[in-house]
Amino acid sequence: VGKTGVWLATEDRGVVRKTPRGFEVYDRAAGAPSSWVLSVGVDARGRAWAGTLRDGVFTVDRRGRIGRVEALPDPWILDVRPLGDRMFVGTQGGAALVDRRGRVATVAHLPDARVHAAFADGDRLWVATEGGLLATR
């Protein structure tokens, strides 16, 4: 749920946005890199970030334009979620925080490269991996 409606991640229809006017589909046929989306999150500007099975992350802005997120640790995405003014991306090969300008900062010292979730608590970042939990300051 975000400023631009309710978003759903789907296995074969990309991301779907429910608006008061109906449903909008953003999949491979609409120009997205993949129709298999595992996770979706909405940033503070109202852009949906769609994490695909093996084709990275694409965004959908308020006007429905599709963009790509570059320089992530791995194209196999497990989780995408807003954390404050940044977006967290967990992948099969590490994790990253992406700022408003698209700058990617990888998360270091992970107990395992397969990252499934994160939570921000004040100045502490909690990162859940298949091999354990990382807490940073």
Short mmCIF file of C-alpha atoms in Angstrom, two decimals:
data_model
loop_
_atom_site.label_atom_id
_atom_site.label_comp_id
_atom_site.label_asym_id
_atom_site.label_seq_id
_atom_site.Cartn_x
_atom_site.Cartn_y
_atom_site.Cartn_z
CA VAL A 1 0.00 0.00 0.00
CA GLY A 2 1.39 3.38 -0.97
CA LYS A 3 0.59 6.88 -2.16
CA THR A 4 -0.20 5.57 -5.64
CA GLY A 5 -2.60 2.78 -4.67
CA VAL A 6 -2.45 -0.82 -3.56
CA TRP A 7 0.27 -2.85 -5.28
CA LEU A 8 0.40 -6.63 -5.69
CA ALA A 9 3.41 -8.75 -6.66
CA THR A 10 2.46 -11.65 -8.94
CA GLU A 11 4.15 -14.69 -10.41
CA ASP A 12 3.06 -14.12 -14.00
CA ARG A 13 1.51 -10.64 -14.25
CA GLY A 14 4.36 -8.47 -12.92
CA VAL A 15 3.04 -5.89 -10.48
CA VAL A 16 -0.60 -4.91 -10.41
CA ARG A 17 -1.84 -1.58 -9.08
CA LYS A 18 -5.39 -1.24 -7.78
CA THR A 19 -6.67 2.31 -8.17
CA PRO A 20 -10.16 3.80 -7.83
CA ARG A 21 -10.44 3.44 -11.63
CA GLY A 22 -9.56 -0.28 -11.72
CA PHE A 23 -6.45 -2.40 -12.18
CA GLU A 24 -3.22 -1.53 -14.02
CA VAL A 25 -0.72 -4.26 -14.97
CA TYR A 26 3.02 -3.66 -15.34
CA ASP A 27 4.58 -6.81 -16.76
CA ARG A 28 6.90 -7.93 -19.56
CA ALA A 29 4.26 -7.07 -22.17
CA ALA A 30 4.13 -3.51 -20.76
CA GLY A 31 7.94 -3.11 -20.96
CA ALA A 32 9.09 -4.53 -17.62
CA PRO A 33 12.12 -6.87 -17.67
CA SER A 34 10.07 -9.72 -16.19
CA SER A 35 6.53 -10.74 -15.26
CA TRP A 36 7.68 -12.79 -12.24
CA VAL A 37 7.75 -10.45 -9.23
CA LEU A 38 8.48 -11.66 -5.69
CA SER A 39 8.27 -8.40 -3.74
CA VAL A 40 6.99 -4.87 -4.18
CA GLY A 41 7.45 -1.74 -2.07
CA VAL A 42 6.49 1.90 -2.55
CA ASP A 43 8.96 4.72 -1.85
CA ALA A 44 8.24 8.17 -0.41
CA ARG A 45 7.77 9.62 -3.92
CA GLY A 46 5.08 7.07 -4.77
CA ARG A 47 7.23 4.88 -7.06
CA ALA A 48 6.64 1.14 -6.83
CA TRP A 49 9.82 -0.96 -6.72
CA ALA A 50 9.29 -4.47 -8.08
CA GLY A 51 11.80 -7.18 -7.20
CA THR A 52 11.84 -9.92 -9.83
CA LEU A 53 12.80 -13.58 -9.57
CA ARG A 54 16.00 -13.17 -11.61
CA ASP A 55 15.87 -9.88 -13.54
CA GLY A 56 16.65 -7.29 -10.87
CA VAL A 57 14.39 -4.46 -9.78
CA PHE A 58 12.21 -2.24 -11.91
CA THR A 59 10.26 0.82 -10.84
CA VAL A 60 6.89 2.21 -11.86
CA ASP A 61 6.42 5.93 -11.29
CA ARG A 62 3.16 7.78 -10.64
CA ARG A 63 2.57 8.15 -14.40
CA GLY A 64 3.08 4.45 -15.07
CA ARG A 65 6.57 4.80 -16.59
CA ILE A 66 8.84 1.79 -16.05
CA GLY A 67 12.49 2.29 -15.06
CA ARG A 68 15.38 0.06 -13.97
CA VAL A 69 17.48 0.02 -10.82
CA GLU A 70 21.13 -0.59 -11.66
CA ALA A 71 24.21 -1.80 -9.74
CA LEU A 72 22.49 -4.13 -7.27
CA PRO A 73 24.52 -6.99 -5.73
CA ASP A 74 22.59 -9.68 -7.62
CA PRO A 75 19.66 -9.82 -10.11
CA TRP A 76 17.82 -12.50 -8.10
CA ILE A 77 15.68 -10.40 -5.76
CA LEU A 78 14.18 -11.69 -2.50
CA ASP A 79 12.86 -8.50 -0.85
CA VAL A 80 12.21 -4.84 -1.62
CA ARG A 81 10.97 -2.43 1.05
CA PRO A 82 11.17 1.22 2.06
CA LEU A 83 13.41 1.99 5.02
CA GLY A 84 13.11 5.66 5.88
CA ASP A 85 14.13 7.71 2.84
CA ARG A 86 15.92 4.77 1.18
CA MET A 87 14.83 1.50 -0.39
CA PHE A 88 16.19 -1.79 0.89
CA VAL A 89 16.85 -4.56 -1.64
CA GLY A 90 17.65 -8.08 -0.47
CA THR A 91 19.06 -10.47 -3.05
CA GLN A 92 20.51 -13.97 -3.39
CA GLY A 93 23.94 -12.31 -3.49
CA GLY A 94 23.80 -9.58 -0.85
CA ALA A 95 21.80 -6.52 0.12
CA ALA A 96 21.76 -2.84 -0.76
CA LEU A 97 20.23 0.45 0.25
CA VAL A 98 19.30 2.76 -2.61
CA ASP A 99 18.91 6.50 -2.00
CA ARG A 100 16.60 8.98 -3.77
CA ARG A 101 19.24 9.68 -6.43
CA GLY A 102 19.65 5.99 -7.26
CA ARG A 103 23.00 5.61 -5.50
CA VAL A 104 23.49 2.05 -4.29
CA ALA A 105 25.28 1.26 -1.01
CA THR A 106 25.85 -2.43 -0.37
CA VAL A 107 25.37 -3.81 3.13
CA ALA A 108 28.67 -5.21 4.44
CA HIS A 109 29.48 -8.01 6.91
CA LEU A 110 26.43 -10.15 6.16
CA PRO A 111 26.41 -13.58 7.83
CA ASP A 112 25.05 -15.02 4.55
CA ALA A 113 24.62 -13.56 1.06
CA ARG A 114 20.97 -14.66 0.77
CA VAL A 115 19.07 -11.73 2.27
CA HIS A 116 15.33 -11.99 2.89
CA ALA A 117 14.31 -8.97 4.98
CA ALA A 118 15.35 -5.85 6.86
CA PHE A 119 14.01 -3.59 9.55
CA ALA A 120 15.20 -0.16 10.67
CA ASP A 121 14.96 0.71 14.35
CA GLY A 122 16.29 4.22 14.96
CA ASP A 123 19.90 4.21 13.78
CA ARG A 124 20.11 0.42 13.82
CA LEU A 125 19.53 -1.74 10.73
CA TRP A 126 18.51 -5.37 11.20
CA VAL A 127 19.13 -7.65 8.20
CA ALA A 128 17.74 -11.20 8.08
CA THR A 129 19.73 -13.71 6.04
CA GLU A 130 19.57 -17.46 5.60
CA GLY A 131 22.66 -17.76 7.80
CA GLY A 132 21.74 -15.41 10.63
CA LEU A 133 20.85 -11.87 11.62
CA LEU A 134 23.00 -8.76 11.22
CA ALA A 135 22.49 -5.67 13.40
CA THR A 136 24.36 -2.51 12.42
CA ARG A 137 24.66 0.99 13.89
#
